[in-house]
């Protein structure tokens, strides 16, 4: 049994880096770009994020399983990296989920010293965007940059995308920004508030 589990573990680690190339360059896929201002945020920290669909009553869950867009920040081998000045662009190509509005529901960061359980999901504000196949959605770190507007970061990210993939593919894609939205979250008990998987959130 131990040998069997070891083989499974080895297989998972061996196939994971190949994930980056599965969808790269396919205009029917969904793309998430994380723009990081490296002068203000430690770009050596891996960021993991989950975006869950928003329902008809403007609610979304902290964890939504296979329905989520999951940004795997645990290895730079699974996405493309473009550096432009102080900005780093981590570009992840994904299989499209159901068309609609998605909210940033949870996230963690990994420092050089090991895992951190810091909650990156919504407290009073989350980030939302309409996602579908052919969409490139940009989210900026640190997240407080939403106060500075979106047009500049979107323009920079589009230029980085063009630099990496060329003008022809860039023209085929629709570029959008994750935008800040006020939110209220409910929890089963006080302890759960400190966990990554909060119960349910509602856009105000």
GROMACS .gro file of C-alpha atoms in nm:
model
  204
    1UNK     CA    1   0.000   0.000   0.000
    2UNK     CA    2   0.281   0.241   0.089
    3UNK     CA    3   0.451   0.170  -0.243
    4UNK     CA    4   0.121   0.230  -0.426
    5UNK     CA    5   0.065   0.565  -0.252
    6UNK     CA    6   0.422   0.665  -0.329
    7UNK     CA    7   0.366   0.596  -0.698
    8UNK     CA    8   0.050   0.810  -0.696
    9UNK     CA    9   0.233   1.094  -0.525
   10UNK     CA   10   0.522   1.071  -0.771
   11UNK     CA   11   0.281   1.071  -1.066
   12UNK     CA   12   0.100   1.381  -0.943
   13UNK     CA   13   0.419   1.576  -0.902
   14UNK     CA   14   0.551   1.461  -1.239
   15UNK     CA   15   0.246   1.566  -1.443
   16UNK     CA   16   0.169   1.895  -1.269
   17UNK     CA   17   0.430   2.114  -1.446
   18UNK     CA   18   0.296   2.003  -1.785
   19UNK     CA   19  -0.041   2.165  -1.710
   20UNK     CA   20   0.080   2.503  -1.831
   21UNK     CA   21   0.103   2.399  -2.193
   22UNK     CA   22  -0.231   2.224  -2.226
   23UNK     CA   23  -0.441   2.529  -2.312
   24UNK     CA   24  -0.180   2.796  -2.385
   25UNK     CA   25  -0.264   2.994  -2.695
   26UNK     CA   26  -0.619   2.858  -2.735
   27UNK     CA   27  -0.853   3.158  -2.787
   28UNK     CA   28  -1.149   2.955  -2.659
   29UNK     CA   29  -0.996   2.924  -2.313
   30UNK     CA   30  -1.027   3.155  -2.013
   31UNK     CA   31  -0.715   3.337  -1.898
   32UNK     CA   32  -0.640   3.491  -1.559
   33UNK     CA   33  -0.350   3.734  -1.532
   34UNK     CA   34  -0.213   3.830  -1.192
   35UNK     CA   35  -0.032   4.163  -1.215
   36UNK     CA   36   0.213   4.217  -0.929
   37UNK     CA   37   0.384   4.544  -0.848
   38UNK     CA   38   0.712   4.390  -0.729
   39UNK     CA   39   0.821   4.716  -0.569
   40UNK     CA   40   0.530   4.688  -0.324
   41UNK     CA   41   0.454   4.316  -0.300
   42UNK     CA   42   0.693   4.024  -0.254
   43UNK     CA   43   0.668   3.853  -0.591
   44UNK     CA   44   0.865   3.555  -0.458
   45UNK     CA   45   0.555   3.456  -0.262
   46UNK     CA   46   0.330   3.217  -0.450
   47UNK     CA   47  -0.035   3.322  -0.447
   48UNK     CA   48  -0.319   3.072  -0.472
   49UNK     CA   49  -0.666   3.204  -0.549
   50UNK     CA   50  -1.012   3.062  -0.608
   51UNK     CA   51  -1.293   3.236  -0.796
   52UNK     CA   52  -1.646   3.101  -0.744
   53UNK     CA   53  -1.961   3.166  -0.949
   54UNK     CA   54  -2.209   3.424  -0.821
   55UNK     CA   55  -2.568   3.297  -0.810
   56UNK     CA   56  -2.896   3.468  -0.900
   57UNK     CA   57  -2.929   3.610  -0.549
   58UNK     CA   58  -2.577   3.758  -0.563
   59UNK     CA   59  -2.441   3.489  -0.334
   60UNK     CA   60  -2.129   3.276  -0.365
   61UNK     CA   61  -1.955   3.018  -0.151
   62UNK     CA   62  -1.607   3.030  -0.011
   63UNK     CA   63  -1.536   2.692  -0.167
   64UNK     CA   64  -1.712   2.568  -0.480
   65UNK     CA   65  -1.513   2.265  -0.594
   66UNK     CA   66  -1.509   2.185  -0.964
   67UNK     CA   67  -1.718   2.495  -1.044
   68UNK     CA   68  -1.431   2.724  -0.950
   69UNK     CA   69  -1.158   2.889  -1.146
   70UNK     CA   70  -0.852   2.799  -0.941
   71UNK     CA   71  -0.529   2.991  -0.984
   72UNK     CA   72  -0.246   2.755  -0.879
   73UNK     CA   73   0.024   2.977  -0.745
   74UNK     CA   74   0.225   2.691  -0.598
   75UNK     CA   75   0.461   2.658  -0.895
   76UNK     CA   76   0.568   2.903  -1.161
   77UNK     CA   77   0.607   2.608  -1.396
   78UNK     CA   78   0.230   2.593  -1.445
   79UNK     CA   79   0.187   2.942  -1.588
   80UNK     CA   80   0.372   3.187  -1.809
   81UNK     CA   81   0.564   3.473  -1.649
   82UNK     CA   82   0.624   3.807  -1.822
   83UNK     CA   83   0.834   4.080  -1.659
   84UNK     CA   84   0.785   4.443  -1.763
   85UNK     CA   85   0.969   4.695  -1.545
   86UNK     CA   86   0.856   4.661  -1.183
   87UNK     CA   87   0.553   4.456  -1.288
   88UNK     CA   88   0.535   4.080  -1.309
   89UNK     CA   89   0.253   3.914  -1.503
   90UNK     CA   90   0.165   3.554  -1.419
   91UNK     CA   91  -0.059   3.421  -1.696
   92UNK     CA   92  -0.272   3.111  -1.641
   93UNK     CA   93  -0.474   2.949  -1.923
   94UNK     CA   94  -0.778   2.753  -1.800
   95UNK     CA   95  -1.060   2.540  -1.927
   96UNK     CA   96  -1.376   2.758  -1.936
   97UNK     CA   97  -1.633   2.711  -1.664
   98UNK     CA   98  -1.997   2.820  -1.693
   99UNK     CA   99  -2.033   3.170  -1.836
  100UNK     CA  100  -2.116   3.432  -1.576
  101UNK     CA  101  -2.003   3.648  -1.286
  102UNK     CA  102  -1.727   3.515  -1.062
  103UNK     CA  103  -1.603   3.641  -0.726
  104UNK     CA  104  -1.266   3.606  -0.558
  105UNK     CA  105  -1.368   3.370  -0.279
  106UNK     CA  106  -1.050   3.257  -0.106
  107UNK     CA  107  -0.674   3.246  -0.129
  108UNK     CA  108  -0.347   3.183   0.047
  109UNK     CA  109   0.012   3.291   0.007
  110UNK     CA  110   0.327   3.086   0.028
  111UNK     CA  111   0.637   3.255   0.163
  112UNK     CA  112   0.988   3.122   0.119
  113UNK     CA  113   0.976   2.988   0.473
  114UNK     CA  114   0.667   2.772   0.415
  115UNK     CA  115   0.289   2.789   0.397
  116UNK     CA  116   0.092   3.083   0.528
  117UNK     CA  117  -0.276   3.061   0.621
  118UNK     CA  118  -0.336   3.429   0.554
  119UNK     CA  119  -0.686   3.480   0.418
  120UNK     CA  120  -0.692   3.652   0.081
  121UNK     CA  121  -1.063   3.606   0.034
  122UNK     CA  122  -1.331   3.868   0.093
  123UNK     CA  123  -1.376   4.047   0.422
  124UNK     CA  124  -1.575   4.357   0.334
  125UNK     CA  125  -1.459   4.382  -0.027
  126UNK     CA  126  -1.406   4.116  -0.292
  127UNK     CA  127  -1.310   4.122  -0.661
  128UNK     CA  128  -1.558   4.026  -0.934
  129UNK     CA  129  -1.547   3.977  -1.311
  130UNK     CA  130  -1.757   3.823  -1.587
  131UNK     CA  131  -1.574   3.518  -1.719
  132UNK     CA  132  -1.622   3.294  -2.020
  133UNK     CA  133  -1.415   3.134  -2.291
  134UNK     CA  134  -1.206   3.390  -2.479
  135UNK     CA  135  -1.184   3.622  -2.178
  136UNK     CA  136  -0.862   3.749  -2.024
  137UNK     CA  137  -0.927   3.874  -1.669
  138UNK     CA  138  -0.670   4.082  -1.482
  139UNK     CA  139  -0.634   4.103  -1.105
  140UNK     CA  140  -0.369   4.324  -0.943
  141UNK     CA  141  -0.157   4.267  -0.633
  142UNK     CA  142  -0.156   4.416  -0.381
  143UNK     CA  143  -0.534   4.403  -0.384
  144UNK     CA  144  -0.560   4.756  -0.245
  145UNK     CA  145  -0.463   4.881  -0.590
  146UNK     CA  146  -0.831   4.871  -0.688
  147UNK     CA  147  -0.852   5.217  -0.535
  148UNK     CA  148  -0.625   5.344  -0.811
  149UNK     CA  149  -0.857   5.240  -1.093
  150UNK     CA  150  -0.844   4.963  -1.349
  151UNK     CA  151  -0.775   5.112  -1.691
  152UNK     CA  152  -0.400   5.153  -1.638
  153UNK     CA  153  -0.345   4.798  -1.510
  154UNK     CA  154  -0.562   4.655  -1.787
  155UNK     CA  155  -0.360   4.843  -2.049
  156UNK     CA  156  -0.031   4.720  -1.901
  157UNK     CA  157  -0.152   4.360  -1.879
  158UNK     CA  158  -0.275   4.364  -2.238
  159UNK     CA  159   0.066   4.489  -2.353
  160UNK     CA  160   0.236   4.208  -2.156
  161UNK     CA  161  -0.001   3.953  -2.311
  162UNK     CA  162   0.077   4.087  -2.658
  163UNK     CA  163   0.449   4.069  -2.584
  164UNK     CA  164   0.418   3.703  -2.488
  165UNK     CA  165   0.169   3.574  -2.745
  166UNK     CA  166   0.163   3.823  -3.032
  167UNK     CA  167  -0.083   4.072  -3.179
  168UNK     CA  168  -0.302   3.820  -3.363
  169UNK     CA  169  -0.399   3.622  -3.054
  170UNK     CA  170  -0.437   3.941  -2.849
  171UNK     CA  171  -0.700   4.069  -3.094
  172UNK     CA  172  -0.906   3.753  -3.049
  173UNK     CA  173  -0.932   3.787  -2.672
  174UNK     CA  174  -1.164   4.003  -2.461
  175UNK     CA  175  -0.982   4.181  -2.176
  176UNK     CA  176  -1.159   4.262  -1.848
  177UNK     CA  177  -1.057   4.364  -1.496
  178UNK     CA  178  -1.152   4.208  -1.167
  179UNK     CA  179  -1.323   4.499  -0.993
  180UNK     CA  180  -1.383   4.562  -0.626
  181UNK     CA  181  -1.731   4.497  -0.489
  182UNK     CA  182  -1.864   4.529  -0.131
  183UNK     CA  183  -1.958   4.198   0.023
  184UNK     CA  184  -2.105   4.053   0.342
  185UNK     CA  185  -2.010   3.704   0.458
  186UNK     CA  186  -2.186   3.476   0.704
  187UNK     CA  187  -2.023   3.202   0.908
  188UNK     CA  188  -2.144   2.904   1.106
  189UNK     CA  189  -1.945   3.016   1.408
  190UNK     CA  190  -1.675   3.262   1.505
  191UNK     CA  191  -1.395   3.008   1.462
  192UNK     CA  192  -1.482   2.953   1.096
  193UNK     CA  193  -1.411   3.320   1.023
  194UNK     CA  194  -1.042   3.241   1.054
  195UNK     CA  195  -1.057   2.954   0.808
  196UNK     CA  196  -1.013   2.977   0.433
  197UNK     CA  197  -1.345   2.809   0.353
  198UNK     CA  198  -1.598   3.061   0.482
  199UNK     CA  199  -1.961   2.960   0.449
  200UNK     CA  200  -2.142   3.204   0.219
  201UNK     CA  201  -2.100   3.560   0.094
  202UNK     CA  202  -2.346   3.805  -0.061
  203UNK     CA  203  -2.263   4.098  -0.285
  204UNK     CA  204  -2.416   4.416  -0.146
   0.00000   0.00000   0.00000
